[in-house]
Coordinates of C-alpha atoms in Angstrom, one line a residue:
M1 CA 20.2 -92.9 -236.8
T2 CA 17.6 -95.7 -237.1
P3 CA 18.4 -99.0 -235.5
A4 CA 19.4 -101.8 -237.8
V5 CA 16.7 -104.4 -238.5
I6 CA 16.7 -107.8 -240.3
R7 CA 13.5 -108.3 -242.2
T8 CA 12.2 -110.3 -245.1
A9 CA 12.3 -108.6 -248.6
T10 CA 9.2 -107.4 -250.3
L11 CA 8.5 -106.8 -253.9
A12 CA 9.1 -103.1 -253.3
D13 CA 12.7 -104.0 -252.5
V14 CA 13.6 -105.8 -255.7
E15 CA 15.3 -102.9 -257.5
A16 CA 17.2 -101.8 -254.4
I17 CA 18.4 -105.3 -253.8
L18 CA 19.6 -105.8 -257.4
T19 CA 21.4 -102.5 -257.3
F20 CA 22.9 -103.5 -253.9
W21 CA 24.2 -106.8 -255.3
V22 CA 26.1 -105.1 -258.1
T23 CA 28.2 -103.2 -255.6
S24 CA 28.3 -105.6 -252.7
A25 CA 28.0 -109.2 -253.9
E26 CA 30.7 -111.3 -255.7
G27 CA 29.9 -112.9 -259.0
T28 CA 26.5 -111.3 -259.2
D29 CA 24.3 -112.5 -262.1
R30 CA 20.9 -111.2 -261.2
R31 CA 21.1 -107.4 -262.0
D32 CA 19.3 -107.8 -265.3
D33 CA 16.8 -110.4 -264.1
P34 CA 14.4 -108.9 -261.6
A35 CA 11.8 -111.5 -262.5
K36 CA 13.9 -114.2 -260.7
V37 CA 14.0 -112.2 -257.5
V38 CA 10.3 -111.5 -257.8
A39 CA 9.7 -115.2 -258.3
L40 CA 11.7 -116.0 -255.2
I41 CA 9.8 -113.6 -253.0
E42 CA 6.4 -114.8 -254.4
R43 CA 7.3 -118.4 -253.9
D44 CA 8.9 -118.1 -250.5
P45 CA 8.3 -114.7 -249.0
E46 CA 10.5 -115.4 -246.0
A47 CA 13.6 -116.6 -247.9
L48 CA 15.3 -113.3 -248.8
L49 CA 16.5 -111.6 -245.6
V50 CA 17.5 -108.0 -245.7
Y51 CA 19.7 -106.2 -243.2
E52 CA 18.4 -102.6 -243.3
L53 CA 20.3 -99.7 -241.8
D54 CA 18.9 -96.2 -241.9
G55 CA 16.4 -97.2 -244.5
A56 CA 18.9 -98.7 -246.9
V57 CA 20.0 -102.2 -247.7
A58 CA 23.2 -103.0 -246.0
G59 CA 23.2 -106.8 -246.3
T60 CA 21.3 -109.7 -247.7
V61 CA 21.2 -113.5 -247.5
I62 CA 18.9 -116.0 -249.2
A63 CA 17.8 -118.7 -246.8
G64 CA 16.3 -121.3 -249.1
W65 CA 14.4 -124.3 -247.7
D66 CA 13.3 -127.0 -250.1
G67 CA 11.5 -129.1 -247.5
W68 CA 14.5 -131.4 -247.2
R69 CA 17.7 -129.2 -247.0
A70 CA 18.6 -125.7 -245.9
H71 CA 20.7 -123.6 -248.3
L72 CA 22.3 -120.2 -248.0
Y73 CA 23.0 -118.0 -251.0
R74 CA 23.9 -114.4 -251.8
L75 CA 25.3 -113.4 -248.5
A76 CA 26.4 -109.9 -249.2
V77 CA 27.3 -107.0 -247.0
A78 CA 27.9 -103.4 -248.2
P79 CA 31.7 -102.7 -248.2
E80 CA 31.4 -99.9 -245.6
H81 CA 29.5 -102.2 -243.2
R82 CA 31.8 -105.2 -243.4
R83 CA 33.6 -106.6 -240.3
K84 CA 30.9 -105.2 -238.0
G85 CA 28.8 -108.3 -237.4
V86 CA 26.3 -107.9 -240.2
A87 CA 27.1 -111.2 -241.9
R88 CA 27.0 -113.0 -238.6
Q89 CA 23.6 -111.5 -237.8
L90 CA 22.2 -112.5 -241.2
I91 CA 23.5 -116.0 -240.9
A92 CA 22.0 -116.4 -237.4
A93 CA 18.6 -115.1 -238.6
A94 CA 18.7 -117.6 -241.5
E95 CA 19.7 -120.4 -239.1
E96 CA 16.7 -119.6 -236.9
R97 CA 14.4 -119.9 -239.9
F98 CA 15.9 -123.3 -240.7
K99 CA 15.7 -124.6 -237.1
A100 CA 12.0 -123.8 -237.1
F101 CA 11.6 -126.1 -240.0
G102 CA 13.5 -128.9 -238.2
A103 CA 16.6 -128.7 -240.3
F104 CA 19.7 -130.2 -238.8
R105 CA 22.3 -129.0 -241.4
V106 CA 22.7 -126.0 -243.6
D107 CA 25.0 -125.6 -246.6
A108 CA 26.3 -122.3 -247.9
M109 CA 27.2 -121.6 -251.6
V110 CA 30.4 -119.7 -251.5
L111 CA 32.6 -118.9 -254.5
H112 CA 36.1 -120.5 -254.1
D113 CA 37.7 -117.3 -255.3
N114 CA 35.7 -115.1 -252.8
T115 CA 38.4 -115.5 -250.2
D116 CA 37.3 -112.3 -248.4
A117 CA 34.1 -114.2 -247.4
H118 CA 35.8 -117.4 -246.2
P119 CA 36.7 -116.1 -242.8
A120 CA 33.1 -114.9 -242.1
W121 CA 31.8 -118.4 -242.9
A122 CA 34.5 -120.1 -240.8
A123 CA 33.9 -117.7 -237.9
T124 CA 30.2 -118.8 -237.8
G125 CA 31.1 -122.5 -237.6
Y126 CA 31.0 -123.5 -241.3
V127 CA 33.6 -125.7 -242.8
M128 CA 34.4 -126.3 -246.5
Q129 CA 33.6 -129.6 -247.9
E130 CA 36.3 -130.1 -250.5
Q131 CA 34.5 -132.8 -252.4
W132 CA 31.4 -130.6 -252.9
G133 CA 32.8 -127.1 -252.9
R134 CA 30.4 -125.9 -250.3
W135 CA 30.4 -125.0 -246.6
V136 CA 28.3 -127.0 -244.2
K137 CA 27.3 -126.6 -240.6
H138 CA 25.5 -129.1 -238.5
F139 CA 23.1 -128.0 -235.8

């Protein structure tokens, strides 16, 4: 068994990530649009983080930085790897990226109906902002 690693996605990962999102992400809308993922990687090569286990994608998160705010999107963990700390590790890696930019707050886009994900966000210190429908953590 190869140790797990968190790394940035490459263009060679696009199809595997899109396939992964179909089975592991809620509300996915990117399966038929690889150009958007390619554009993300080309524009910000460090934004899409991949949790790789035994050579396969087991988790992802997009850690977007617009120069002003830090945003988390597309946190997804393979069903067979959930509740094992994968999400926590991905969130921590994204937060380290943001801290290096000098960010002091990060928001996470989380579907209201994705109640399976809410405990993971709460466990990592995020709280829902009812007026905005997003989760925010100050650091």
